[in-house]
Amino acid sequence: MTEGRLQQATLDLLSGSDIQFRRETRLDIALVKNLDIALVFLPAADIPTFVGEGSVDLGITGRDQVAEHEATSPSTDHSGVEEVLDLGFGKCSLKVQVPEKGAITNAKELIGKNVVTSFTGLTKQYFARLEREIQEEQGGLSNGYTNINDPSSTDEAEQTKIKFVGGSVEAACALGVAHGIVDLVESGETMKAAGLKDIDTVITSTAILIKNKNSKKQEMIDLIASRIRGVITAQKYVLCQYNIARSSLELAKTITPGKRAPTVTALDAQDWVAVSSMVEKKHVANKMDELTKIGATDILVLDIANSRTG
């Protein structure tokens, strides 16, 4: 389980999945009371390593962290992770950033300069690609550039000086350590406060559920993934119920088609039916307005505590 910015959303997800545990103060391991599993609390950056190379079967971390791990420690037949589920929270982007008032407006202008990041693997790959693009634009090889057609060539930048900083990356330009940085951006407020602007995106990220691709606990993995998927669906949808004249039923179905199909039940009132359908929360107000226009009555919207859907 991840620590840091994704932790609270992860805890809420586990609670909704009825994964019951108590974590004692300062302990990194917690036994689950109602399932034969244990939770291990780790920094997000370490989770791909423990899942891909250790004995941990499932993990929750950012897609950016998985990509960084793959960039520095590529998968083999005996190691590596697979994405099971996009969890839909923790959205951010790994951005190339430079001083707002500086002269640099294109990431290629950072080639040969100092770039600070905590994502050295992805950053080296990114600038290696830019260096190859420049090489191709120039119509051939030049000193210091990698031959893209050479199987012995690496994916690491050779001209650009990539430096690792574990924290406060956004301060590197102001403190004279770097000409540009590569760092995560969520709202952009920290970037703006540091006097920076973004000029390119290396990768977009969200929280994901990952598994050891060689795990022998597939049945338990499927169980937990099913529970989590049910919670995510319940958070995204509500149940819309209403009564409608049978003559307007087909039109109503186009408004509320549901996940697979709406549930339709006959009423005692002649030529009327009751309809239940799952509707995305973000659209429910508009759906209710549309249903009212075609004569639907007794429209109710109910929260979904949990679900299992196809």
PDB file of C-alpha atoms in Angstrom:
ATOM      1  CA  MET A   1       0.000   0.000   0.000  1.00  0.00           C
ATOM      2  CA  THR A   2       1.257   3.426  -0.919  1.00  0.00           C
ATOM      3  CA  GLU A   3       2.244   6.140   1.533  1.00  0.00           C
ATOM      4  CA  GLY A   4       2.166   9.843   0.704  1.00  0.00           C
ATOM      5  CA  ARG A   5      -0.300  11.788  -1.452  1.00  0.00           C
ATOM      6  CA  LEU A   6      -2.289   8.695  -2.513  1.00  0.00           C
ATOM      7  CA  GLN A   7      -2.661   7.205   0.959  1.00  0.00           C
ATOM      8  CA  GLN A   8      -6.019   8.576   2.141  1.00  0.00           C
ATOM      9  CA  ALA A   9      -7.811   7.763  -1.102  1.00  0.00           C
ATOM     10  CA  THR A  10      -6.294   4.276  -0.945  1.00  0.00           C
ATOM     11  CA  LEU A  11      -7.481   3.776   2.640  1.00  0.00           C
ATOM     12  CA  ASP A  12     -11.004   4.856   1.632  1.00  0.00           C
ATOM     13  CA  LEU A  13     -10.927   2.380  -1.254  1.00  0.00           C
ATOM     14  CA  LEU A  14      -9.855  -0.492   1.012  1.00  0.00           C
ATOM     15  CA  SER A  15     -12.524   0.413   3.563  1.00  0.00           C
ATOM     16  CA  GLY A  16     -15.199   0.371   0.880  1.00  0.00           C
ATOM     17  CA  SER A  17     -13.895  -3.036  -0.252  1.00  0.00           C
ATOM     18  CA  ASP A  18     -14.416  -4.427   3.283  1.00  0.00           C
ATOM     19  CA  ILE A  19     -10.708  -5.067   3.767  1.00  0.00           C
ATOM     20  CA  GLN A  20     -10.573  -4.781   7.548  1.00  0.00           C
ATOM     21  CA  PHE A  21      -7.306  -4.047   9.301  1.00  0.00           C
ATOM     22  CA  ARG A  22      -5.749  -2.022  12.067  1.00  0.00           C
ATOM     23  CA  ARG A  23      -2.342  -0.469  11.616  1.00  0.00           C
ATOM     24  CA  GLU A  24      -0.402  -0.040  14.815  1.00  0.00           C
ATOM     25  CA  THR A  25       1.589   3.171  15.198  1.00  0.00           C
ATOM     26  CA  ARG A  26       4.840   3.181  13.203  1.00  0.00           C
ATOM     27  CA  LEU A  27       4.386  -0.380  11.964  1.00  0.00           C
ATOM     28  CA  ASP A  28       4.624  -0.897   8.188  1.00  0.00           C
ATOM     29  CA  ILE A  29       2.704  -4.193   8.180  1.00  0.00           C
ATOM     30  CA  ALA A  30      -0.942  -4.802   9.118  1.00  0.00           C
ATOM     31  CA  LEU A  31      -2.781  -8.130   9.066  1.00  0.00           C
ATOM     32  CA  VAL A  32      -6.232  -8.110   7.481  1.00  0.00           C
ATOM     33  CA  LYS A  33      -8.877  -9.473   9.861  1.00  0.00           C
ATOM     34  CA  ASN A  34     -11.331 -10.936   7.363  1.00  0.00           C
ATOM     35  CA  LEU A  35      -9.032 -12.111   4.544  1.00  0.00           C
ATOM     36  CA  ASP A  36      -5.858 -14.155   4.498  1.00  0.00           C
ATOM     37  CA  ILE A  37      -3.649 -11.268   3.434  1.00  0.00           C
ATOM     38  CA  ALA A  38      -1.310  -8.680   4.940  1.00  0.00           C
ATOM     39  CA  LEU A  39      -0.902  -5.029   4.004  1.00  0.00           C
ATOM     40  CA  VAL A  40       2.553  -3.494   3.686  1.00  0.00           C
ATOM     41  CA  PHE A  41       2.862   0.306   3.786  1.00  0.00           C
ATOM     42  CA  LEU A  42       5.643   1.585   1.516  1.00  0.00           C
ATOM     43  CA  PRO A  43       6.643   4.765  -0.319  1.00  0.00           C
ATOM     44  CA  ALA A  44       4.959   4.889  -3.731  1.00  0.00           C
ATOM     45  CA  ALA A  45       8.311   4.763  -5.553  1.00  0.00           C
ATOM     46  CA  ASP A  46       9.246   1.472  -3.873  1.00  0.00           C
ATOM     47  CA  ILE A  47       6.044  -0.412  -4.630  1.00  0.00           C
ATOM     48  CA  PRO A  48       6.869  -1.460  -8.241  1.00  0.00           C
ATOM     49  CA  THR A  49      10.120  -2.994  -6.957  1.00  0.00           C
ATOM     50  CA  PHE A  50       8.502  -4.967  -4.129  1.00  0.00           C
ATOM     51  CA  VAL A  51       5.641  -6.132  -6.358  1.00  0.00           C
ATOM     52  CA  GLY A  52       7.728  -6.832  -9.451  1.00  0.00           C
ATOM     53  CA  GLU A  53      10.785  -8.345  -7.838  1.00  0.00           C
ATOM     54  CA  GLY A  54       9.695  -9.449  -4.353  1.00  0.00           C
ATOM     55  CA  SER A  55       6.966 -11.533  -2.801  1.00  0.00           C
ATOM     56  CA  VAL A  56       4.263  -8.842  -2.787  1.00  0.00           C
ATOM     57  CA  ASP A  57       1.372  -9.856  -5.053  1.00  0.00           C
ATOM     58  CA  LEU A  58      -0.608  -6.601  -5.377  1.00  0.00           C
ATOM     59  CA  GLY A  59       0.194  -2.929  -5.010  1.00  0.00           C
ATOM     60  CA  ILE A  60      -1.360   0.510  -5.349  1.00  0.00           C
ATOM     61  CA  THR A  61       0.892   3.244  -6.689  1.00  0.00           C
ATOM     62  CA  GLY A  62       1.080   5.850  -9.450  1.00  0.00           C
ATOM     63  CA  ARG A  63       1.458   4.964 -13.113  1.00  0.00           C
ATOM     64  CA  ASP A  64       4.390   7.393 -13.117  1.00  0.00           C
ATOM     65  CA  GLN A  65       6.196   5.278 -10.510  1.00  0.00           C
ATOM     66  CA  VAL A  66       5.659   2.097 -12.526  1.00  0.00           C
ATOM     67  CA  ALA A  67       6.975   3.799 -15.660  1.00  0.00           C
ATOM     68  CA  GLU A  68      10.028   5.084 -13.758  1.00  0.00           C
ATOM     69  CA  HIS A  69      10.743   1.597 -12.431  1.00  0.00           C
ATOM     70  CA  GLU A  70      10.443   0.119 -15.937  1.00  0.00           C
ATOM     71  CA  ALA A  71      12.805   2.786 -17.256  1.00  0.00           C
ATOM     72  CA  THR A  72      15.494   1.879 -14.726  1.00  0.00           C
ATOM     73  CA  SER A  73      14.775  -1.854 -14.216  1.00  0.00           C
ATOM     74  CA  PRO A  74      13.043  -3.318 -17.285  1.00  0.00           C
ATOM     75  CA  SER A  75      10.852  -6.400 -16.837  1.00  0.00           C
ATOM     76  CA  THR A  76      12.276  -9.865 -17.375  1.00  0.00           C
ATOM     77  CA  ASP A  77      10.719 -13.334 -17.580  1.00  0.00           C
ATOM     78  CA  HIS A  78      11.070 -13.586 -13.803  1.00  0.00           C
ATOM     79  CA  SER A  79      10.187 -10.049 -12.724  1.00  0.00           C
ATOM     80  CA  GLY A  80       7.881  -7.182 -13.569  1.00  0.00           C
ATOM     81  CA  VAL A  81       4.389  -5.882 -12.926  1.00  0.00           C
ATOM     82  CA  GLU A  82       1.117  -5.736 -14.826  1.00  0.00           C
ATOM     83  CA  GLU A  83      -1.578  -3.080 -14.488  1.00  0.00           C
ATOM     84  CA  VAL A  84      -4.828  -4.567 -13.185  1.00  0.00           C
ATOM     85  CA  LEU A  85      -7.044  -1.522 -12.768  1.00  0.00           C
ATOM     86  CA  ASP A  86      -7.026   2.254 -13.169  1.00  0.00           C
ATOM     87  CA  LEU A  87      -8.274   3.575  -9.822  1.00  0.00           C
ATOM     88  CA  GLY A  88      -9.231   7.010 -11.093  1.00  0.00           C
ATOM     89  CA  PHE A  89      -7.653   9.192  -8.395  1.00  0.00           C
ATOM     90  CA  GLY A  90      -4.270  10.848  -7.914  1.00  0.00           C
ATOM     91  CA  LYS A  91      -4.284  12.416 -11.383  1.00  0.00           C
ATOM     92  CA  CYS A  92      -1.103  14.324 -12.207  1.00  0.00           C
ATOM     93  CA  SER A  93       1.420  14.854 -14.985  1.00  0.00           C
ATOM     94  CA  LEU A  94       5.195  14.649 -15.121  1.00  0.00           C
ATOM     95  CA  LYS A  95       6.072  17.994 -16.697  1.00  0.00           C
ATOM     96  CA  VAL A  96       9.172  19.642 -18.105  1.00  0.00           C
ATOM     97  CA  GLN A  97       9.348  23.032 -16.400  1.00  0.00           C
ATOM     98  CA  VAL A  98      11.502  26.136 -16.831  1.00  0.00           C
ATOM     99  CA  PRO A  99      11.579  29.622 -15.263  1.00  0.00           C
ATOM    100  CA  GLU A 100       8.512  31.647 -16.234  1.00  0.00           C
ATOM    101  CA  LYS A 101      10.616  34.709 -17.027  1.00  0.00           C
ATOM    102  CA  GLY A 102      13.411  32.774 -18.736  1.00  0.00           C
ATOM    103  CA  ALA A 103      14.201  32.550 -22.438  1.00  0.00           C
ATOM    104  CA  ILE A 104      13.576  28.810 -22.825  1.00  0.00           C
ATOM    105  CA  THR A 105      10.233  27.964 -24.447  1.00  0.00           C
ATOM    106  CA  ASN A 106      10.934  24.534 -25.967  1.00  0.00           C
ATOM    107  CA  ALA A 107      12.224  21.408 -24.238  1.00  0.00           C
ATOM    108  CA  LYS A 108      14.836  20.898 -26.950  1.00  0.00           C
ATOM    109  CA  GLU A 109      16.514  24.096 -25.749  1.00  0.00           C
ATOM    110  CA  LEU A 110      17.404  22.224 -22.516  1.00  0.00           C
ATOM    111  CA  ILE A 111      19.578  19.724 -24.376  1.00  0.00           C
ATOM    112  CA  GLY A 112      23.133  20.046 -23.119  1.00  0.00           C
ATOM    113  CA  LYS A 113      21.994  21.906 -20.004  1.00  0.00           C
ATOM    114  CA  ASN A 114      21.355  20.885 -16.374  1.00  0.00           C
ATOM    115  CA  VAL A 115      17.995  19.270 -15.639  1.00  0.00           C
ATOM    116  CA  VAL A 116      17.003  18.256 -12.105  1.00  0.00           C
ATOM    117  CA  THR A 117      14.402  15.590 -11.312  1.00  0.00           C
ATOM    118  CA  SER A 118      13.500  12.734  -8.998  1.00  0.00           C
ATOM    119  CA  PHE A 119      12.452  10.710 -12.084  1.00  0.00           C
ATOM    120  CA  THR A 120      15.860  10.165 -13.633  1.00  0.00           C
ATOM    121  CA  GLY A 121      14.911   7.090 -15.668  1.00  0.00           C
ATOM    122  CA  LEU A 122      11.978   8.697 -17.477  1.00  0.00           C
ATOM    123  CA  THR A 123      13.858  11.977 -17.851  1.00  0.00           C
ATOM    124  CA  LYS A 124      16.865  10.287 -19.457  1.00  0.00           C
ATOM    125  CA  GLN A 125      14.580   8.457 -21.876  1.00  0.00           C
ATOM    126  CA  TYR A 126      12.727  11.662 -22.687  1.00  0.00           C
ATOM    127  CA  PHE A 127      15.839  13.682 -23.476  1.00  0.00           C
ATOM    128  CA  ALA A 128      17.406  10.765 -25.347  1.00  0.00           C
ATOM    129  CA  ARG A 129      14.393  10.880 -27.661  1.00  0.00           C
ATOM    130  CA  LEU A 130      14.775  14.653 -28.116  1.00  0.00           C
ATOM    131  CA  GLU A 131      18.465  14.245 -28.874  1.00  0.00           C
ATOM    132  CA  ARG A 132      17.671  11.618 -31.519  1.00  0.00           C
ATOM    133  CA  GLU A 133      15.050  13.917 -33.046  1.00  0.00           C
ATOM    134  CA  ILE A 134      17.622  16.674 -33.365  1.00  0.00           C
ATOM    135  CA  GLN A 135      20.061  14.191 -34.862  1.00  0.00           C
ATOM    136  CA  GLU A 136      17.486  13.208 -37.479  1.00  0.00           C
ATOM    137  CA  GLU A 137      16.615  16.845 -38.181  1.00  0.00           C
ATOM    138  CA  GLN A 138      20.295  17.494 -38.836  1.00  0.00           C
ATOM    139  CA  GLY A 139      20.315  14.644 -41.338  1.00  0.00           C
ATOM    140  CA  GLY A 140      22.787  12.329 -39.664  1.00  0.00           C
ATOM    141  CA  LEU A 141      25.032  11.706 -36.704  1.00  0.00           C
ATOM    142  CA  SER A 142      26.949  14.363 -34.881  1.00  0.00           C
ATOM    143  CA  ASN A 143      29.416  14.035 -32.037  1.00  0.00           C
ATOM    144  CA  GLY A 144      27.842  12.923 -28.793  1.00  0.00           C
ATOM    145  CA  TYR A 145      24.537  11.667 -30.252  1.00  0.00           C
ATOM    146  CA  THR A 146      23.399   8.054 -30.184  1.00  0.00           C
ATOM    147  CA  ASN A 147      22.741   6.223 -33.448  1.00  0.00           C
ATOM    148  CA  ILE A 148      19.051   5.326 -33.278  1.00  0.00           C
ATOM    149  CA  ASN A 149      19.625   2.339 -35.585  1.00  0.00           C
ATOM    150  CA  ASP A 150      22.503   0.943 -33.526  1.00  0.00           C
ATOM    151  CA  PRO A 151      21.229  -1.999 -31.412  1.00  0.00           C
ATOM    152  CA  SER A 152      23.938  -1.292 -28.848  1.00  0.00           C
ATOM    153  CA  SER A 153      22.731   2.273 -28.303  1.00  0.00           C
ATOM    154  CA  THR A 154      21.136   3.186 -24.975  1.00  0.00           C
ATOM    155  CA  ASP A 155      17.933   5.007 -24.054  1.00  0.00           C
ATOM    156  CA  GLU A 156      19.816   7.532 -21.941  1.00  0.00           C
ATOM    157  CA  ALA A 157      20.457  11.158 -22.828  1.00  0.00           C
ATOM    158  CA  GLU A 158      24.129  11.784 -23.630  1.00  0.00           C
ATOM    159  CA  GLN A 159      24.178  15.568 -24.046  1.00  0.00           C
ATOM    160  CA  THR A 160      21.775  16.625 -21.301  1.00  0.00           C
ATOM    161  CA  LYS A 161      23.008  16.563 -17.708  1.00  0.00           C
ATOM    162  CA  ILE A 162      20.327  14.845 -15.625  1.00  0.00           C
ATOM    163  CA  LYS A 163      20.722  15.306 -11.869  1.00  0.00           C
ATOM    164  CA  PHE A 164      18.759  13.543  -9.129  1.00  0.00           C
ATOM    165  CA  VAL A 165      17.112  15.478  -6.285  1.00  0.00           C
ATOM    166  CA  GLY A 166      14.813  13.636  -3.888  1.00  0.00           C
ATOM    167  CA  GLY A 167      12.705  16.607  -2.783  1.00  0.00           C
ATOM    168  CA  SER A 168      12.063  20.316  -3.412  1.00  0.00           C
ATOM    169  CA  VAL A 169      12.775  19.825  -7.107  1.00  0.00           C
ATOM    170  CA  GLU A 170      10.863  23.016  -7.885  1.00  0.00           C
ATOM    171  CA  ALA A 171      13.550  25.072  -6.090  1.00  0.00           C
ATOM    172  CA  ALA A 172      16.394  23.860  -8.313  1.00  0.00           C
ATOM    173  CA  CYS A 173      16.120  26.608 -10.932  1.00  0.00           C
ATOM    174  CA  ALA A 174      15.841  29.461  -8.432  1.00  0.00           C
ATOM    175  CA  LEU A 175      18.842  28.132  -6.495  1.00  0.00           C
ATOM    176  CA  GLY A 176      21.012  27.916  -9.593  1.00  0.00           C
ATOM    177  CA  VAL A 177      21.273  24.125  -9.735  1.00  0.00           C
ATOM    178  CA  ALA A 178      19.314  23.626 -12.962  1.00  0.00           C
ATOM    179  CA  HIS A 179      18.158  25.318 -16.143  1.00  0.00           C
ATOM    180  CA  GLY A 180      14.986  23.243 -16.055  1.00  0.00           C
ATOM    181  CA  ILE A 181      13.284  20.527 -14.034  1.00  0.00           C
ATOM    182  CA  VAL A 182      11.073  17.500 -14.624  1.00  0.00           C
ATOM    183  CA  ASP A 183       8.543  17.152 -11.805  1.00  0.00           C
ATOM    184  CA  LEU A 184       4.975  16.106 -11.038  1.00  0.00           C
ATOM    185  CA  VAL A 185       2.225  18.692 -11.431  1.00  0.00           C
ATOM    186  CA  GLU A 186      -1.256  18.277  -9.955  1.00  0.00           C
ATOM    187  CA  SER A 187      -3.010  21.653  -9.663  1.00  0.00           C
ATOM    188  CA  GLY A 188      -0.024  23.670 -10.869  1.00  0.00           C
ATOM    189  CA  GLU A 189      -0.042  25.942  -7.820  1.00  0.00           C
ATOM    190  CA  THR A 190       3.397  24.833  -6.579  1.00  0.00           C
ATOM    191  CA  MET A 191       4.833  25.311 -10.051  1.00  0.00           C
ATOM    192  CA  LYS A 192       3.467  28.841 -10.326  1.00  0.00           C
ATOM    193  CA  ALA A 193       4.581  29.724  -6.789  1.00  0.00           C
ATOM    194  CA  ALA A 194       8.130  28.694  -7.742  1.00  0.00           C
ATOM    195  CA  GLY A 195       8.038  30.971 -10.789  1.00  0.00           C
ATOM    196  CA  LEU A 196       7.979  28.077 -13.257  1.00  0.00           C
ATOM    197  CA  LYS A 197       5.977  27.200 -16.361  1.00  0.00           C
ATOM    198  CA  ASP A 198       5.537  23.854 -18.086  1.00  0.00           C
ATOM    199  CA  ILE A 199       6.678  23.403 -21.674  1.00  0.00           C
ATOM    200  CA  ASP A 200       6.033  19.694 -22.244  1.00  0.00           C
ATOM    201  CA  THR A 201       4.560  16.557 -20.680  1.00  0.00           C
ATOM    202  CA  VAL A 202       6.649  13.425 -20.163  1.00  0.00           C
ATOM    203  CA  ILE A 203       3.820  11.214 -18.884  1.00  0.00           C
ATOM    204  CA  THR A 204       0.337  11.556 -17.414  1.00  0.00           C
ATOM    205  CA  SER A 205      -0.430   9.512 -14.337  1.00  0.00           C
ATOM    206  CA  THR A 206      -3.159   8.247 -12.038  1.00  0.00           C
ATOM    207  CA  ALA A 207      -3.267   5.725  -9.218  1.00  0.00           C
ATOM    208  CA  ILE A 208      -3.350   2.123 -10.450  1.00  0.00           C
ATOM    209  CA  LEU A 209      -3.622  -1.372  -9.014  1.00  0.00           C
ATOM    210  CA  ILE A 210      -0.689  -3.509 -10.120  1.00  0.00           C
ATOM    211  CA  LYS A 211       0.170  -7.179  -9.685  1.00  0.00           C
ATOM    212  CA  ASN A 212       3.270  -9.343  -9.858  1.00  0.00           C
ATOM    213  CA  LYS A 213       3.028 -10.854 -13.338  1.00  0.00           C
ATOM    214  CA  ASN A 214       4.233 -14.202 -11.986  1.00  0.00           C
ATOM    215  CA  SER A 215       2.044 -14.293  -8.879  1.00  0.00           C
ATOM    216  CA  LYS A 216       0.601 -17.650  -7.856  1.00  0.00           C
ATOM    217  CA  LYS A 217      -2.240 -15.980  -5.914  1.00  0.00           C
ATOM    218  CA  GLN A 218      -4.451 -15.181  -8.891  1.00  0.00           C
ATOM    219  CA  GLU A 219      -7.693 -16.177  -7.141  1.00  0.00           C
ATOM    220  CA  MET A 220      -7.081 -13.704  -4.310  1.00  0.00           C
ATOM    221  CA  ILE A 221      -5.956 -11.048  -6.803  1.00  0.00           C
ATOM    222  CA  ASP A 222      -9.207 -11.471  -8.742  1.00  0.00           C
ATOM    223  CA  LEU A 223     -11.242 -11.234  -5.516  1.00  0.00           C
ATOM    224  CA  ILE A 224      -9.610  -8.005  -4.358  1.00  0.00           C
ATOM    225  CA  ALA A 225      -9.709  -6.464  -7.851  1.00  0.00           C
ATOM    226  CA  SER A 226     -13.428  -7.303  -8.098  1.00  0.00           C
ATOM    227  CA  ARG A 227     -14.136  -5.626  -4.757  1.00  0.00           C
ATOM    228  CA  ILE A 228     -12.165  -2.520  -5.665  1.00  0.00           C
ATOM    229  CA  ARG A 229     -13.802  -2.334  -9.092  1.00  0.00           C
ATOM    230  CA  GLY A 230     -17.189  -2.496  -7.365  1.00  0.00           C
ATOM    231  CA  VAL A 231     -16.319   0.407  -5.060  1.00  0.00           C
ATOM    232  CA  ILE A 232     -15.093   2.532  -7.975  1.00  0.00           C
ATOM    233  CA  THR A 233     -18.310   1.869  -9.887  1.00  0.00           C
ATOM    234  CA  ALA A 234     -20.389   2.750  -6.818  1.00  0.00           C
ATOM    235  CA  GLN A 235     -18.489   6.032  -6.460  1.00  0.00           C
ATOM    236  CA  LYS A 236     -19.059   6.890 -10.117  1.00  0.00           C
ATOM    237  CA  TYR A 237     -22.743   5.983 -10.479  1.00  0.00           C
ATOM    238  CA  VAL A 238     -26.100   6.503  -8.757  1.00  0.00           C
ATOM    239  CA  LEU A 239     -29.333   4.552  -9.172  1.00  0.00           C
ATOM    240  CA  CYS A 240     -32.060   6.516 -10.919  1.00  0.00           C
ATOM    241  CA  GLN A 241     -35.628   5.250 -10.445  1.00  0.00           C
ATOM    242  CA  TYR A 242     -38.770   6.658 -12.047  1.00  0.00           C
ATOM    243  CA  ASN A 243     -42.219   5.839 -13.423  1.00  0.00           C
ATOM    244  CA  ILE A 244     -43.006   6.339 -17.107  1.00  0.00           C
ATOM    245  CA  ALA A 245     -45.885   5.651 -19.482  1.00  0.00           C
ATOM    246  CA  ARG A 246     -45.187   2.491 -21.493  1.00  0.00           C
ATOM    247  CA  SER A 247     -45.643   4.500 -24.683  1.00  0.00           C
ATOM    248  CA  SER A 248     -42.597   6.609 -23.705  1.00  0.00           C
ATOM    249  CA  LEU A 249     -40.460   3.709 -22.454  1.00  0.00           C
ATOM    250  CA  GLU A 250     -38.232   3.354 -25.515  1.00  0.00           C
ATOM    251  CA  LEU A 251     -37.426   7.073 -25.440  1.00  0.00           C
ATOM    252  CA  ALA A 252     -36.705   6.850 -21.691  1.00  0.00           C
ATOM    253  CA  LYS A 253     -34.297   3.962 -22.343  1.00  0.00           C
ATOM    254  CA  THR A 254     -32.234   6.184 -24.626  1.00  0.00           C
ATOM    255  CA  ILE A 255     -31.910   8.698 -21.785  1.00  0.00           C
ATOM    256  CA  THR A 256     -31.039   6.112 -19.106  1.00  0.00           C
ATOM    257  CA  PRO A 257     -29.612   3.041 -20.887  1.00  0.00           C
ATOM    258  CA  GLY A 258     -27.838   1.819 -17.741  1.00  0.00           C
ATOM    259  CA  LYS A 259     -24.635  -0.206 -17.639  1.00  0.00           C
ATOM    260  CA  ARG A 260     -26.153  -3.062 -19.641  1.00  0.00           C
ATOM    261  CA  ALA A 261     -29.881  -2.305 -19.754  1.00  0.00           C
ATOM    262  CA  PRO A 262     -32.417  -0.655 -17.432  1.00  0.00           C
ATOM    263  CA  THR A 263     -34.638  -2.763 -15.173  1.00  0.00           C
ATOM    264  CA  VAL A 264     -38.284  -2.383 -16.159  1.00  0.00           C
ATOM    265  CA  THR A 265     -41.175  -3.475 -13.885  1.00  0.00           C
ATOM    266  CA  ALA A 266     -44.896  -3.326 -14.618  1.00  0.00           C
ATOM    267  CA  LEU A 267     -47.044  -1.154 -12.341  1.00  0.00           C
ATOM    268  CA  ASP A 268     -50.640  -1.664 -11.180  1.00  0.00           C
ATOM    269  CA  ALA A 269     -51.484   1.518 -13.050  1.00  0.00           C
ATOM    270  CA  GLN A 270     -52.452   0.531 -16.593  1.00  0.00           C
ATOM    271  CA  ASP A 271     -49.829   1.173 -19.286  1.00  0.00           C
ATOM    272  CA  TRP A 272     -47.239   2.459 -16.795  1.00  0.00           C
ATOM    273  CA  VAL A 273     -43.890   0.932 -15.810  1.00  0.00           C
ATOM    274  CA  ALA A 274     -41.211   1.541 -13.184  1.00  0.00           C
ATOM    275  CA  VAL A 275     -37.613   1.893 -14.399  1.00  0.00           C
ATOM    276  CA  SER A 276     -34.320   1.542 -12.493  1.00  0.00           C
ATOM    277  CA  SER A 277     -31.050   2.432 -14.171  1.00  0.00           C
ATOM    278  CA  MET A 278     -27.476   3.264 -13.201  1.00  0.00           C
ATOM    279  CA  VAL A 279     -26.514   6.803 -14.222  1.00  0.00           C
ATOM    280  CA  GLU A 280     -23.172   8.567 -13.923  1.00  0.00           C
ATOM    281  CA  LYS A 281     -23.275  11.081 -11.066  1.00  0.00           C
ATOM    282  CA  LYS A 282     -21.925  13.891 -13.204  1.00  0.00           C
ATOM    283  CA  HIS A 283     -24.846  13.548 -15.647  1.00  0.00           C
ATOM    284  CA  VAL A 284     -27.711  12.789 -13.271  1.00  0.00           C
ATOM    285  CA  ALA A 285     -29.204  16.309 -13.040  1.00  0.00           C
ATOM    286  CA  ASN A 286     -29.437  16.602 -16.838  1.00  0.00           C
ATOM    287  CA  LYS A 287     -30.914  13.100 -17.075  1.00  0.00           C
ATOM    288  CA  MET A 288     -33.618  14.016 -14.551  1.00  0.00           C
ATOM    289  CA  ASP A 289     -34.476  17.126 -16.581  1.00  0.00           C
ATOM    290  CA  GLU A 290     -34.747  15.078 -19.777  1.00  0.00           C
ATOM    291  CA  LEU A 291     -36.927  12.455 -18.083  1.00  0.00           C
ATOM    292  CA  THR A 292     -39.262  15.151 -16.753  1.00  0.00           C
ATOM    293  CA  LYS A 293     -39.689  16.547 -20.274  1.00  0.00           C
ATOM    294  CA  ILE A 294     -40.959  13.199 -21.602  1.00  0.00           C
ATOM    295  CA  GLY A 295     -43.421  12.728 -18.759  1.00  0.00           C
ATOM    296  CA  ALA A 296     -41.537  10.656 -16.192  1.00  0.00           C
ATOM    297  CA  THR A 297     -42.767  11.003 -12.613  1.00  0.00           C
ATOM    298  CA  ASP A 298     -41.609  10.079  -9.111  1.00  0.00           C
ATOM    299  CA  ILE A 299     -37.967  10.400 -10.149  1.00  0.00           C
ATOM    300  CA  LEU A 300     -35.626   9.310  -7.362  1.00  0.00           C
ATOM    301  CA  VAL A 301     -31.818   9.201  -7.182  1.00  0.00           C
ATOM    302  CA  LEU A 302     -30.215   6.770  -4.731  1.00  0.00           C
ATOM    303  CA  ASP A 303     -26.577   6.384  -3.718  1.00  0.00           C
ATOM    304  CA  ILE A 304     -24.909   3.023  -4.367  1.00  0.00           C
ATOM    305  CA  ALA A 305     -22.871   1.749  -1.411  1.00  0.00           C
ATOM    306  CA  ASN A 306     -21.134  -0.999  -3.406  1.00  0.00           C
ATOM    307  CA  SER A 307     -21.619  -2.989  -6.578  1.00  0.00           C
ATOM    308  CA  ARG A 308     -20.626  -5.905  -8.760  1.00  0.00           C
ATOM    309  CA  THR A 309     -21.274  -5.173 -12.411  1.00  0.00           C
ATOM    310  CA  GLY A 310     -20.257  -6.811 -15.634  1.00  0.00           C
TER     311      GLY A 310
END
